[in-house]
Amino acid sequence: MKKVLKKPQSSRPEPSETANRLRFFTERKDAITETIRQLVEIESPSDHKPAVDQLGALLAGRFEKIGGHAKFHRVPNFGDHLQVDFSGARNGKPLLLLGHIDTVYPMGTLSTMPCRVADGRLWGPGTLDMKSGIALILHALEGLRTWHGDTVPRPVTVLLVTDEEVGSESSRRITESLARKSEAVLVLEPAYGLKGAVKTARKGVGEYTIKVTGKAAHSGLDFDQGESAIVEMAKQITAISKLVNLKRGLTLNVGVVSGGTRTNVIPAQATASLDVRVAQMKDAKAIDRQLRGFKPFNRKCQLEIEGAVNRPPMERSAGVAMLYKKASEISKELGWKLEEAAVGGGSDGNFTASLGIPTLDGLGGVGEGAHATHESIVTSELPRRATLLAELIERA
Ligand SMILES: [Zn+2]
């Protein structure tokens, strides 16, 4: 008979311990689902401060119950941003867990899109983006406290902002200042695809508006007296589309165009708004310079360009890759291969990553239909996501 050898001791949890933790969360799957349902049933559109504040208060209470110290950053036009600090058993910089309370759905959406369980999923507005992510934070921290004698193993700061879906204007500075003090940032935005990939790169996002002023004239009587702002805009749009470089991940989309007054008037005004996406910071600067350098083709028309790249790209830096490596080690211990993805959409992780703070995004729920009527999460994925988050908090 073979002798059974004892495994060597390691500071990291053994795979079997990781499996135990998965079992812990599997037993609590229904409780996690119930938390998500509670959060979804308090609607929280970005532009409805009282509603968002109501959800913020509920969350502050939940976090305080598990030993966090909650405080609000008051803002007049959006819900107050919620920060919760956990002191942790060991010293060192905190880990920042980042998310948002707001959703894109107007008040009353629940009446046509009720929160319900069916086909192995939880459906409803904000289930995926990103109330499941918030619930995962709550349950992962609760699990850690259970295993570490009523304390979390390291300092943790949770920041839940209220204006992410509308550009994070009022929260950006808070996010950036907390990120600068943190060891790393874990973003609980939804995972990518039904395989649950984490996001290790995100494009930067910009918005520009171009205005052309020409000269109005009667199209029958004084055709040669007019300078068409629409003809000029058409040429500008063609020039803009030539800047697209798919290989570099650089795209420009003129999504809205308006101009003119009547068919028999040479149009004096035209406006176009465009969305710009960049994979690299240097492209953001270059594209800004190029757009601002645009000149009118018709010298009798005037051109005005406004805008900026307001979310820098999240590039896959060494720090990002290191966090992904840790996450994929954890997934391996659970017999699962965690994939990574580069995506076109931005999040608050773009701000923290571009400051050089290691950031891993897409750690939240697994599902489909963010911002759409079929928004839902796969509930059987919740235990695995909670285990991954808890282990990452310990090891990152
Ligand atoms: Zn989101």
mmCIF file of C-alpha atoms and ligand atoms in Angstrom:
data_model
loop_
_atom_site.group_PDB
_atom_site.id
_atom_site.type_symbol
_atom_site.label_atom_id
_atom_site.label_comp_id
_atom_site.label_asym_id
_atom_site.label_seq_id
_atom_site.Cartn_x
_atom_site.Cartn_y
_atom_site.Cartn_z
ATOM 1 C CA MET A 1 0.000 0.000 0.000
ATOM 2 C CA LYS A 2 1.191 3.512 -0.795
ATOM 3 C CA LYS A 3 1.918 5.893 2.004
ATOM 4 C CA VAL A 4 -0.165 9.079 1.916
ATOM 5 C CA LEU A 5 2.159 12.073 1.998
ATOM 6 C CA LYS A 6 1.074 15.271 3.657
ATOM 7 C CA LYS A 7 1.034 18.247 1.334
ATOM 8 C CA PRO A 8 3.565 20.997 2.119
ATOM 9 C CA GLN A 9 2.227 24.025 3.992
ATOM 10 C CA SER A 10 1.683 27.163 1.979
ATOM 11 C CA SER A 11 0.525 30.665 2.859
ATOM 12 C CA ARG A 12 -1.974 30.465 0.032
ATOM 13 C CA PRO A 13 -5.135 28.469 0.534
ATOM 14 C CA GLU A 14 -4.773 24.948 -0.833
ATOM 15 C CA PRO A 15 -7.007 24.095 -3.786
ATOM 16 C CA SER A 16 -9.166 22.051 -1.430
ATOM 17 C CA GLU A 17 -9.680 25.144 0.701
ATOM 18 C CA THR A 18 -10.751 27.113 -2.353
ATOM 19 C CA ALA A 19 -13.193 24.304 -3.088
ATOM 20 C CA ASN A 20 -14.513 24.573 0.485
ATOM 21 C CA ARG A 21 -15.146 28.219 -0.086
ATOM 22 C CA LEU A 22 -17.020 27.457 -3.278
ATOM 23 C CA ARG A 23 -19.148 25.046 -1.248
ATOM 24 C CA PHE A 24 -19.773 27.812 1.306
ATOM 25 C CA PHE A 25 -21.142 30.109 -1.414
ATOM 26 C CA THR A 26 -23.020 27.313 -3.174
ATOM 27 C CA GLU A 27 -24.950 26.797 0.065
ATOM 28 C CA ARG A 28 -25.698 30.523 0.037
ATOM 29 C CA LYS A 29 -26.688 30.821 -3.619
ATOM 30 C CA ASP A 30 -30.312 31.549 -2.772
ATOM 31 C CA ALA A 31 -29.317 34.191 -0.240
ATOM 32 C CA ILE A 32 -27.131 35.954 -2.824
ATOM 33 C CA THR A 33 -29.980 35.812 -5.354
ATOM 34 C CA GLU A 34 -32.332 37.243 -2.719
ATOM 35 C CA THR A 35 -29.923 40.139 -2.051
ATOM 36 C CA ILE A 36 -29.821 40.934 -5.777
ATOM 37 C CA ARG A 37 -33.613 40.867 -5.933
ATOM 38 C CA GLN A 38 -33.807 43.322 -3.007
ATOM 39 C CA LEU A 39 -31.416 45.701 -4.765
ATOM 40 C CA VAL A 40 -33.249 45.421 -8.097
ATOM 41 C CA GLU A 41 -36.622 46.083 -6.488
ATOM 42 C CA ILE A 42 -35.461 49.525 -5.410
ATOM 43 C CA GLU A 43 -35.230 51.256 -8.765
ATOM 44 C CA SER A 44 -32.277 53.622 -9.088
ATOM 45 C CA PRO A 45 -32.111 55.627 -12.330
ATOM 46 C CA SER A 46 -29.096 57.959 -12.466
ATOM 47 C CA ASP A 47 -31.339 61.048 -12.708
ATOM 48 C CA HIS A 48 -33.574 60.258 -9.724
ATOM 49 C CA LYS A 49 -31.721 61.315 -6.582
ATOM 50 C CA PRO A 50 -34.368 60.321 -3.984
ATOM 51 C CA ALA A 51 -34.600 56.780 -5.390
ATOM 52 C CA VAL A 52 -30.836 56.321 -5.623
ATOM 53 C CA ASP A 53 -30.386 57.705 -2.096
ATOM 54 C CA GLN A 54 -32.942 55.208 -0.803
ATOM 55 C CA LEU A 55 -30.913 52.331 -2.225
ATOM 56 C CA GLY A 56 -27.696 53.928 -0.936
ATOM 57 C CA ALA A 57 -29.139 54.009 2.599
ATOM 58 C CA LEU A 58 -30.150 50.347 2.422
ATOM 59 C CA LEU A 59 -26.671 49.388 1.224
ATOM 60 C CA ALA A 60 -24.939 51.457 3.908
ATOM 61 C CA GLY A 61 -26.984 49.537 6.485
ATOM 62 C CA ARG A 62 -26.034 46.168 4.984
ATOM 63 C CA PHE A 63 -22.335 47.059 4.923
ATOM 64 C CA GLU A 64 -22.415 48.384 8.504
ATOM 65 C CA LYS A 65 -23.947 45.085 9.603
ATOM 66 C CA ILE A 66 -20.867 43.247 8.382
ATOM 67 C CA GLY A 67 -18.440 45.579 10.139
ATOM 68 C CA GLY A 68 -17.904 48.291 7.532
ATOM 69 C CA HIS A 69 -17.727 52.003 8.247
ATOM 70 C CA ALA A 70 -20.052 53.743 5.781
ATOM 71 C CA LYS A 71 -19.942 57.373 4.737
ATOM 72 C CA PHE A 72 -21.576 59.343 1.961
ATOM 73 C CA HIS A 73 -20.013 61.854 -0.411
ATOM 74 C CA ARG A 74 -22.880 64.294 -0.803
ATOM 75 C CA VAL A 75 -23.704 65.578 -4.277
ATOM 76 C CA PRO A 76 -26.631 67.821 -5.197
ATOM 77 C CA ASN A 77 -27.654 66.452 -8.619
ATOM 78 C CA PHE A 78 -27.127 62.723 -8.236
ATOM 79 C CA GLY A 79 -27.482 60.227 -5.440
ATOM 80 C CA ASP A 80 -24.818 60.479 -2.742
ATOM 81 C CA HIS A 81 -21.789 58.294 -3.492
ATOM 82 C CA LEU A 82 -21.297 55.557 -0.893
ATOM 83 C CA GLN A 83 -17.877 54.736 0.541
ATOM 84 C CA VAL A 84 -17.432 51.876 3.009
ATOM 85 C CA ASP A 85 -14.139 51.158 4.768
ATOM 86 C CA PHE A 86 -13.126 47.867 6.365
ATOM 87 C CA SER A 87 -9.995 48.088 8.512
ATOM 88 C CA GLY A 88 -8.781 44.519 8.046
ATOM 89 C CA ALA A 89 -6.606 42.142 10.057
ATOM 90 C CA ARG A 90 -3.296 43.155 8.502
ATOM 91 C CA ASN A 91 -1.840 46.539 7.694
ATOM 92 C CA GLY A 92 -1.126 47.931 4.270
ATOM 93 C CA LYS A 93 -2.909 49.771 1.524
ATOM 94 C CA PRO A 94 -6.572 48.911 1.000
ATOM 95 C CA LEU A 95 -7.962 47.116 -1.978
ATOM 96 C CA LEU A 96 -10.602 49.208 -3.739
ATOM 97 C CA LEU A 97 -13.828 47.444 -4.770
ATOM 98 C CA LEU A 98 -15.596 49.612 -7.298
ATOM 99 C CA GLY A 99 -19.159 49.679 -8.550
ATOM 100 C CA HIS A 100 -22.190 51.831 -9.259
ATOM 101 C CA ILE A 101 -25.674 51.996 -7.776
ATOM 102 C CA ASP A 102 -27.358 53.734 -10.695
ATOM 103 C CA THR A 103 -29.063 52.091 -13.661
ATOM 104 C CA VAL A 104 -30.130 53.287 -17.112
ATOM 105 C CA TYR A 105 -33.782 52.389 -16.540
ATOM 106 C CA PRO A 106 -36.349 55.144 -15.875
ATOM 107 C CA MET A 107 -38.559 54.993 -12.772
ATOM 108 C CA GLY A 108 -41.437 52.573 -13.228
ATOM 109 C CA THR A 109 -39.555 50.102 -15.467
ATOM 110 C CA LEU A 110 -40.253 47.331 -12.922
ATOM 111 C CA SER A 111 -43.934 47.407 -13.851
ATOM 112 C CA THR A 112 -43.163 46.213 -17.385
ATOM 113 C CA MET A 113 -39.940 44.359 -16.594
ATOM 114 C CA PRO A 114 -40.519 42.765 -13.179
ATOM 115 C CA CYS A 115 -37.746 41.082 -11.232
ATOM 116 C CA ARG A 116 -38.337 37.330 -11.512
ATOM 117 C CA VAL A 117 -36.597 33.957 -11.462
ATOM 118 C CA ALA A 118 -37.080 31.760 -14.538
ATOM 119 C CA ASP A 119 -34.967 29.382 -16.647
ATOM 120 C CA GLY A 120 -32.069 29.451 -14.209
ATOM 121 C CA ARG A 121 -31.841 33.218 -14.369
ATOM 122 C CA LEU A 122 -32.785 36.269 -12.389
ATOM 123 C CA TRP A 123 -34.362 38.821 -14.728
ATOM 124 C CA GLY A 124 -34.921 42.521 -14.242
ATOM 125 C CA PRO A 125 -33.541 46.030 -14.694
ATOM 126 C CA GLY A 126 -29.989 46.278 -13.374
ATOM 127 C CA THR A 127 -29.651 42.585 -12.468
ATOM 128 C CA LEU A 128 -26.488 42.365 -14.583
ATOM 129 C CA ASP A 129 -25.347 46.007 -14.677
ATOM 130 C CA MET A 130 -24.627 45.917 -11.850
ATOM 131 C CA LYS A 131 -26.698 45.001 -8.840
ATOM 132 C CA SER A 132 -25.376 41.432 -8.919
ATOM 133 C CA GLY A 133 -21.863 42.923 -8.642
ATOM 134 C CA ILE A 134 -22.857 44.851 -5.517
ATOM 135 C CA ALA A 135 -24.433 41.736 -3.986
ATOM 136 C CA LEU A 136 -21.231 39.797 -4.709
ATOM 137 C CA ILE A 137 -19.214 42.398 -2.789
ATOM 138 C CA LEU A 138 -21.550 42.056 0.214
ATOM 139 C CA HIS A 139 -21.469 38.267 0.249
ATOM 140 C CA ALA A 140 -17.745 37.905 -0.487
ATOM 141 C CA LEU A 141 -16.899 40.212 2.441
ATOM 142 C CA GLU A 142 -19.338 38.347 4.659
ATOM 143 C CA GLY A 143 -17.657 35.052 3.704
ATOM 144 C CA LEU A 144 -14.195 36.431 4.459
ATOM 145 C CA ARG A 145 -15.356 37.573 7.881
ATOM 146 C CA THR A 146 -16.737 34.124 8.598
ATOM 147 C CA TRP A 147 -13.371 32.511 7.810
ATOM 148 C CA HIS A 148 -11.192 35.141 9.494
ATOM 149 C CA GLY A 149 -12.774 35.536 12.915
ATOM 150 C CA ASP A 150 -15.199 38.386 12.186
ATOM 151 C CA THR A 151 -12.755 40.570 10.325
ATOM 152 C CA VAL A 152 -11.615 40.882 6.716
ATOM 153 C CA PRO A 153 -8.012 39.742 6.134
ATOM 154 C CA ARG A 154 -6.856 43.089 4.722
ATOM 155 C CA PRO A 155 -8.052 46.693 4.522
ATOM 156 C CA VAL A 156 -10.796 47.084 1.929
ATOM 157 C CA THR A 157 -12.551 50.166 0.612
ATOM 158 C CA VAL A 158 -15.838 49.843 -1.257
ATOM 159 C CA LEU A 159 -16.920 52.723 -3.477
ATOM 160 C CA LEU A 160 -20.379 52.668 -5.050
ATOM 161 C CA VAL A 161 -20.996 55.712 -7.218
ATOM 162 C CA THR A 162 -24.322 56.983 -8.509
ATOM 163 C CA ASP A 163 -23.540 58.577 -11.875
ATOM 164 C CA GLU A 164 -21.550 55.942 -13.785
ATOM 165 C CA GLU A 165 -24.220 55.446 -16.421
ATOM 166 C CA VAL A 166 -24.160 59.143 -17.260
ATOM 167 C CA GLY A 167 -20.395 59.696 -17.417
ATOM 168 C CA SER A 168 -19.233 59.737 -13.747
ATOM 169 C CA GLU A 169 -18.742 63.481 -13.787
ATOM 170 C CA SER A 170 -19.434 63.999 -10.079
ATOM 171 C CA SER A 171 -17.689 60.832 -8.855
ATOM 172 C CA ARG A 172 -14.551 60.729 -10.987
ATOM 173 C CA ARG A 173 -12.416 62.692 -8.526
ATOM 174 C CA ILE A 174 -13.477 60.497 -5.600
ATOM 175 C CA THR A 175 -12.766 57.333 -7.585
ATOM 176 C CA GLU A 176 -9.358 58.625 -8.614
ATOM 177 C CA SER A 177 -8.335 59.799 -5.166
ATOM 178 C CA LEU A 178 -9.324 56.494 -3.518
ATOM 179 C CA ALA A 179 -7.587 54.530 -6.296
ATOM 180 C CA ARG A 180 -4.334 56.432 -5.729
ATOM 181 C CA LYS A 181 -4.338 55.271 -2.088
ATOM 182 C CA SER A 182 -5.111 51.655 -3.013
ATOM 183 C CA GLU A 183 -3.008 48.610 -3.756
ATOM 184 C CA ALA A 184 -5.268 47.537 -6.617
ATOM 185 C CA VAL A 185 -8.806 48.010 -7.904
ATOM 186 C CA LEU A 186 -11.386 45.294 -8.534
ATOM 187 C CA VAL A 187 -14.354 46.450 -10.621
ATOM 188 C CA LEU A 188 -17.627 44.572 -10.210
ATOM 189 C CA GLU A 189 -19.067 45.481 -13.608
ATOM 190 C CA PRO A 190 -20.648 42.522 -15.452
ATOM 191 C CA ALA A 191 -18.459 39.773 -16.856
ATOM 192 C CA TYR A 192 -18.035 39.540 -20.604
ATOM 193 C CA GLY A 193 -20.191 36.909 -22.324
ATOM 194 C CA LEU A 194 -21.803 33.815 -20.903
ATOM 195 C CA LYS A 195 -18.405 32.248 -20.187
ATOM 196 C CA GLY A 196 -17.853 35.001 -17.643
ATOM 197 C CA ALA A 197 -14.574 36.463 -18.938
ATOM 198 C CA VAL A 198 -13.010 39.288 -16.944
ATOM 199 C CA LYS A 199 -12.102 42.513 -18.699
ATOM 200 C CA THR A 200 -8.413 43.360 -18.944
ATOM 201 C CA ALA A 201 -8.711 46.165 -21.497
ATOM 202 C CA ARG A 202 -11.359 48.710 -22.252
ATOM 203 C CA LYS A 203 -11.439 51.370 -24.894
ATOM 204 C CA GLY A 204 -11.342 55.037 -24.003
ATOM 205 C CA VAL A 205 -14.426 57.012 -24.950
ATOM 206 C CA GLY A 206 -14.846 60.526 -26.266
ATOM 207 C CA GLU A 207 -17.638 62.668 -27.604
ATOM 208 C CA TYR A 208 -17.335 65.544 -30.031
ATOM 209 C CA THR A 209 -19.775 67.959 -31.632
ATOM 210 C CA ILE A 210 -19.076 69.699 -34.920
ATOM 211 C CA LYS A 211 -21.003 72.780 -35.987
ATOM 212 C CA VAL A 212 -20.917 74.223 -39.474
ATOM 213 C CA THR A 213 -22.195 77.710 -40.203
ATOM 214 C CA GLY A 214 -22.814 78.536 -43.859
ATOM 215 C CA LYS A 215 -25.043 81.130 -45.489
ATOM 216 C CA ALA A 216 -28.773 80.869 -46.134
ATOM 217 C CA ALA A 217 -30.288 81.764 -49.504
ATOM 218 C CA HIS A 218 -33.373 81.001 -51.617
ATOM 219 C CA SER A 219 -32.623 77.813 -53.514
ATOM 220 C CA GLY A 220 -34.515 79.056 -56.581
ATOM 221 C CA LEU A 221 -33.809 82.774 -56.701
ATOM 222 C CA ASP A 222 -30.310 83.097 -55.197
ATOM 223 C CA PHE A 223 -28.720 79.680 -55.378
ATOM 224 C CA ASP A 224 -25.249 81.107 -55.995
ATOM 225 C CA GLN A 225 -25.580 83.405 -52.964
ATOM 226 C CA GLY A 226 -25.830 80.515 -50.501
ATOM 227 C CA GLU A 227 -23.140 78.453 -48.799
ATOM 228 C CA SER A 228 -24.554 75.085 -47.812
ATOM 229 C CA ALA A 229 -23.659 74.008 -44.291
ATOM 230 C CA ILE A 230 -24.987 70.525 -45.091
ATOM 231 C CA VAL A 231 -22.736 70.021 -48.131
ATOM 232 C CA GLU A 232 -19.809 71.170 -46.010
ATOM 233 C CA MET A 233 -20.828 68.807 -43.170
ATOM 234 C CA ALA A 234 -21.106 65.884 -45.596
ATOM 235 C CA LYS A 235 -17.471 66.448 -46.614
ATOM 236 C CA GLN A 236 -16.402 66.720 -42.978
ATOM 237 C CA ILE A 237 -18.158 63.451 -42.146
ATOM 238 C CA THR A 238 -16.357 61.724 -45.015
ATOM 239 C CA ALA A 239 -13.052 63.069 -43.672
ATOM 240 C CA ILE A 240 -13.928 61.852 -40.156
ATOM 241 C CA SER A 241 -14.731 58.355 -41.401
ATOM 242 C CA LYS A 242 -11.274 58.174 -42.995
ATOM 243 C CA LEU A 243 -9.700 58.439 -39.524
ATOM 244 C CA VAL A 244 -11.134 55.051 -38.482
ATOM 245 C CA ASN A 245 -8.391 52.470 -37.952
ATOM 246 C CA LEU A 246 -9.873 49.142 -36.928
ATOM 247 C CA LYS A 247 -6.456 47.496 -36.529
ATOM 248 C CA ARG A 248 -5.561 50.017 -33.841
ATOM 249 C CA GLY A 249 -8.996 49.752 -32.265
ATOM 250 C CA LEU A 250 -9.677 53.360 -33.217
ATOM 251 C CA THR A 251 -13.258 54.113 -34.249
ATOM 252 C CA LEU A 252 -15.262 57.275 -34.894
ATOM 253 C CA ASN A 253 -19.027 57.102 -35.279
ATOM 254 C CA VAL A 254 -21.047 60.107 -36.374
ATOM 255 C CA GLY A 255 -24.230 59.064 -34.634
ATOM 256 C CA VAL A 256 -26.393 62.189 -34.849
ATOM 257 C CA VAL A 257 -26.681 64.727 -37.665
ATOM 258 C CA SER A 258 -29.012 67.670 -38.012
ATOM 259 C CA GLY A 259 -29.227 70.790 -40.125
ATOM 260 C CA GLY A 260 -31.240 72.927 -42.479
ATOM 261 C CA THR A 261 -34.759 74.301 -42.226
ATOM 262 C CA ARG A 262 -36.675 73.703 -45.497
ATOM 263 C CA THR A 263 -35.939 72.067 -48.824
ATOM 264 C CA ASN A 264 -36.061 75.405 -50.647
ATOM 265 C CA VAL A 265 -33.527 77.083 -48.368
ATOM 266 C CA ILE A 266 -29.765 76.661 -48.710
ATOM 267 C CA PRO A 267 -28.943 75.493 -45.172
ATOM 268 C CA ALA A 268 -26.974 77.882 -42.976
ATOM 269 C CA GLN A 269 -26.530 75.454 -40.075
ATOM 270 C CA ALA A 270 -25.536 71.833 -39.626
ATOM 271 C CA THR A 271 -24.457 69.897 -36.530
ATOM 272 C CA ALA A 272 -22.973 66.440 -36.098
ATOM 273 C CA SER A 273 -22.153 64.529 -32.908
ATOM 274 C CA LEU A 274 -19.725 61.691 -32.839
ATOM 275 C CA ASP A 275 -18.497 58.994 -30.519
ATOM 276 C CA VAL A 276 -14.760 58.256 -30.506
ATOM 277 C CA ARG A 277 -13.230 55.025 -29.125
ATOM 278 C CA VAL A 278 -9.511 54.511 -28.620
ATOM 279 C CA ALA A 279 -7.560 51.491 -27.398
ATOM 280 C CA GLN A 280 -4.430 53.492 -26.571
ATOM 281 C CA MET A 281 -3.921 56.803 -24.808
ATOM 282 C CA LYS A 282 -1.616 58.121 -27.531
ATOM 283 C CA ASP A 283 -4.426 57.685 -30.068
ATOM 284 C CA ALA A 284 -6.701 59.778 -27.853
ATOM 285 C CA LYS A 285 -4.263 62.676 -28.038
ATOM 286 C CA ALA A 286 -3.636 62.240 -31.762
ATOM 287 C CA ILE A 287 -7.318 62.073 -32.669
ATOM 288 C CA ASP A 288 -8.076 65.151 -30.569
ATOM 289 C CA ARG A 289 -5.349 67.074 -32.395
ATOM 290 C CA GLN A 290 -6.572 65.875 -35.793
ATOM 291 C CA LEU A 291 -10.218 66.774 -35.152
ATOM 292 C CA ARG A 292 -9.311 70.197 -33.842
ATOM 293 C CA GLY A 293 -7.152 70.749 -36.901
ATOM 294 C CA PHE A 294 -10.072 70.242 -39.321
ATOM 295 C CA LYS A 295 -10.566 73.153 -41.715
ATOM 296 C CA PRO A 296 -13.654 73.933 -43.802
ATOM 297 C CA PHE A 297 -13.507 72.681 -47.415
ATOM 298 C CA ASN A 298 -15.602 75.690 -48.372
ATOM 299 C CA ARG A 299 -13.703 78.677 -46.997
ATOM 300 C CA LYS A 300 -16.949 80.619 -46.738
ATOM 301 C CA CYS A 301 -18.243 78.202 -44.093
ATOM 302 C CA GLN A 302 -17.171 78.252 -40.452
ATOM 303 C CA LEU A 303 -16.336 75.193 -38.448
ATOM 304 C CA GLU A 304 -16.505 74.786 -34.649
ATOM 305 C CA ILE A 305 -15.389 71.627 -32.875
ATOM 306 C CA GLU A 306 -16.059 70.867 -29.222
ATOM 307 C CA GLY A 307 -15.449 67.789 -27.118
ATOM 308 C CA ALA A 308 -12.833 65.527 -25.601
ATOM 309 C CA VAL A 309 -11.918 61.944 -24.848
ATOM 310 C CA ASN A 310 -13.341 61.918 -21.302
ATOM 311 C CA ARG A 311 -12.699 58.277 -20.383
ATOM 312 C CA PRO A 312 -9.097 57.287 -21.014
ATOM 313 C CA PRO A 313 -8.534 53.732 -22.264
ATOM 314 C CA MET A 314 -7.848 50.949 -19.781
ATOM 315 C CA GLU A 315 -4.721 49.390 -21.247
ATOM 316 C CA ARG A 316 -3.551 45.884 -20.384
ATOM 317 C CA SER A 317 -0.572 46.980 -18.258
ATOM 318 C CA ALA A 318 1.743 44.660 -16.314
ATOM 319 C CA GLY A 319 -0.334 45.404 -13.188
ATOM 320 C CA VAL A 320 -3.562 44.426 -14.963
ATOM 321 C CA ALA A 321 -1.950 41.236 -16.301
ATOM 322 C CA MET A 322 -0.704 40.347 -12.795
ATOM 323 C CA LEU A 323 -4.228 40.612 -11.357
ATOM 324 C CA TYR A 324 -5.611 38.507 -14.190
ATOM 325 C CA LYS A 325 -2.944 35.878 -13.505
ATOM 326 C CA LYS A 326 -4.001 35.666 -9.858
ATOM 327 C CA ALA A 327 -7.654 35.414 -10.856
ATOM 328 C CA SER A 328 -6.979 32.660 -13.364
ATOM 329 C CA GLU A 329 -4.968 30.707 -10.752
ATOM 330 C CA ILE A 330 -7.996 30.834 -8.468
ATOM 331 C CA SER A 331 -10.273 29.656 -11.269
ATOM 332 C CA LYS A 332 -7.883 26.784 -12.021
ATOM 333 C CA GLU A 333 -8.132 25.647 -8.394
ATOM 334 C CA LEU A 334 -11.878 25.445 -8.992
ATOM 335 C CA GLY A 335 -11.388 23.424 -12.177
ATOM 336 C CA TRP A 336 -12.478 26.238 -14.423
ATOM 337 C CA LYS A 337 -10.680 28.357 -17.000
ATOM 338 C CA LEU A 338 -11.289 32.074 -16.531
ATOM 339 C CA GLU A 339 -10.929 33.934 -19.804
ATOM 340 C CA GLU A 340 -10.061 37.574 -20.374
ATOM 341 C CA ALA A 341 -11.530 40.037 -22.858
ATOM 342 C CA ALA A 342 -10.814 43.450 -24.330
ATOM 343 C CA VAL A 343 -14.023 45.423 -24.788
ATOM 344 C CA GLY A 344 -15.130 48.639 -26.449
ATOM 345 C CA GLY A 345 -17.235 50.012 -23.601
ATOM 346 C CA GLY A 346 -15.825 52.149 -20.802
ATOM 347 C CA SER A 347 -16.293 51.959 -17.028
ATOM 348 C CA ASP A 348 -14.850 53.686 -13.975
ATOM 349 C CA GLY A 349 -12.050 51.109 -14.228
ATOM 350 C CA ASN A 350 -10.744 53.209 -17.125
ATOM 351 C CA PHE A 351 -9.987 56.036 -14.679
ATOM 352 C CA THR A 352 -8.168 53.878 -12.148
ATOM 353 C CA ALA A 353 -6.184 51.845 -14.708
ATOM 354 C CA SER A 354 -5.024 54.950 -16.532
ATOM 355 C CA LEU A 355 -3.557 56.235 -13.229
ATOM 356 C CA GLY A 356 -1.323 53.152 -13.271
ATOM 357 C CA ILE A 357 -3.198 51.363 -10.462
ATOM 358 C CA PRO A 358 -3.558 47.627 -11.233
ATOM 359 C CA THR A 359 -7.221 47.165 -12.156
ATOM 360 C CA LEU A 360 -9.276 44.099 -13.011
ATOM 361 C CA ASP A 361 -12.770 44.630 -14.388
ATOM 362 C CA GLY A 362 -15.742 42.425 -15.204
ATOM 363 C CA LEU A 363 -15.702 40.542 -11.895
ATOM 364 C CA GLY A 364 -19.455 40.889 -11.432
ATOM 365 C CA GLY A 365 -22.397 38.796 -12.569
ATOM 366 C CA VAL A 366 -22.556 36.587 -15.652
ATOM 367 C CA GLY A 367 -25.509 37.198 -17.917
ATOM 368 C CA GLU A 368 -26.939 38.943 -20.940
ATOM 369 C CA GLY A 369 -28.857 42.000 -22.024
ATOM 370 C CA ALA A 370 -27.311 44.865 -20.039
ATOM 371 C CA HIS A 371 -29.432 48.015 -20.639
ATOM 372 C CA ALA A 372 -32.023 45.914 -22.529
ATOM 373 C CA THR A 373 -35.415 44.329 -21.845
ATOM 374 C CA HIS A 374 -33.883 40.839 -21.523
ATOM 375 C CA GLU A 375 -31.311 41.864 -18.873
ATOM 376 C CA SER A 376 -30.630 38.820 -16.701
ATOM 377 C CA ILE A 377 -27.975 36.908 -14.786
ATOM 378 C CA VAL A 378 -27.266 33.190 -14.639
ATOM 379 C CA THR A 379 -27.815 32.352 -10.964
ATOM 380 C CA SER A 380 -25.735 29.135 -11.019
ATOM 381 C CA GLU A 381 -22.644 31.281 -11.728
ATOM 382 C CA LEU A 382 -23.035 33.287 -8.503
ATOM 383 C CA PRO A 383 -21.155 30.924 -6.121
ATOM 384 C CA ARG A 384 -18.134 30.799 -8.432
ATOM 385 C CA ARG A 385 -18.057 34.578 -8.838
ATOM 386 C CA ALA A 386 -18.326 35.097 -5.066
ATOM 387 C CA THR A 387 -15.466 32.638 -4.467
ATOM 388 C CA LEU A 388 -13.307 34.319 -7.101
ATOM 389 C CA LEU A 389 -13.906 37.740 -5.558
ATOM 390 C CA ALA A 390 -13.307 36.599 -1.975
ATOM 391 C CA GLU A 391 -10.072 34.828 -2.924
ATOM 392 C CA LEU A 392 -8.887 37.814 -4.942
ATOM 393 C CA ILE A 393 -9.523 40.160 -2.016
ATOM 394 C CA GLU A 394 -7.299 37.888 0.059
ATOM 395 C CA ARG A 395 -4.517 37.454 -2.499
ATOM 396 C CA ALA A 396 -4.408 40.641 -4.596
HETATM 397 ZN ZN ZN B 1 -22.185 49.289 -15.326
#
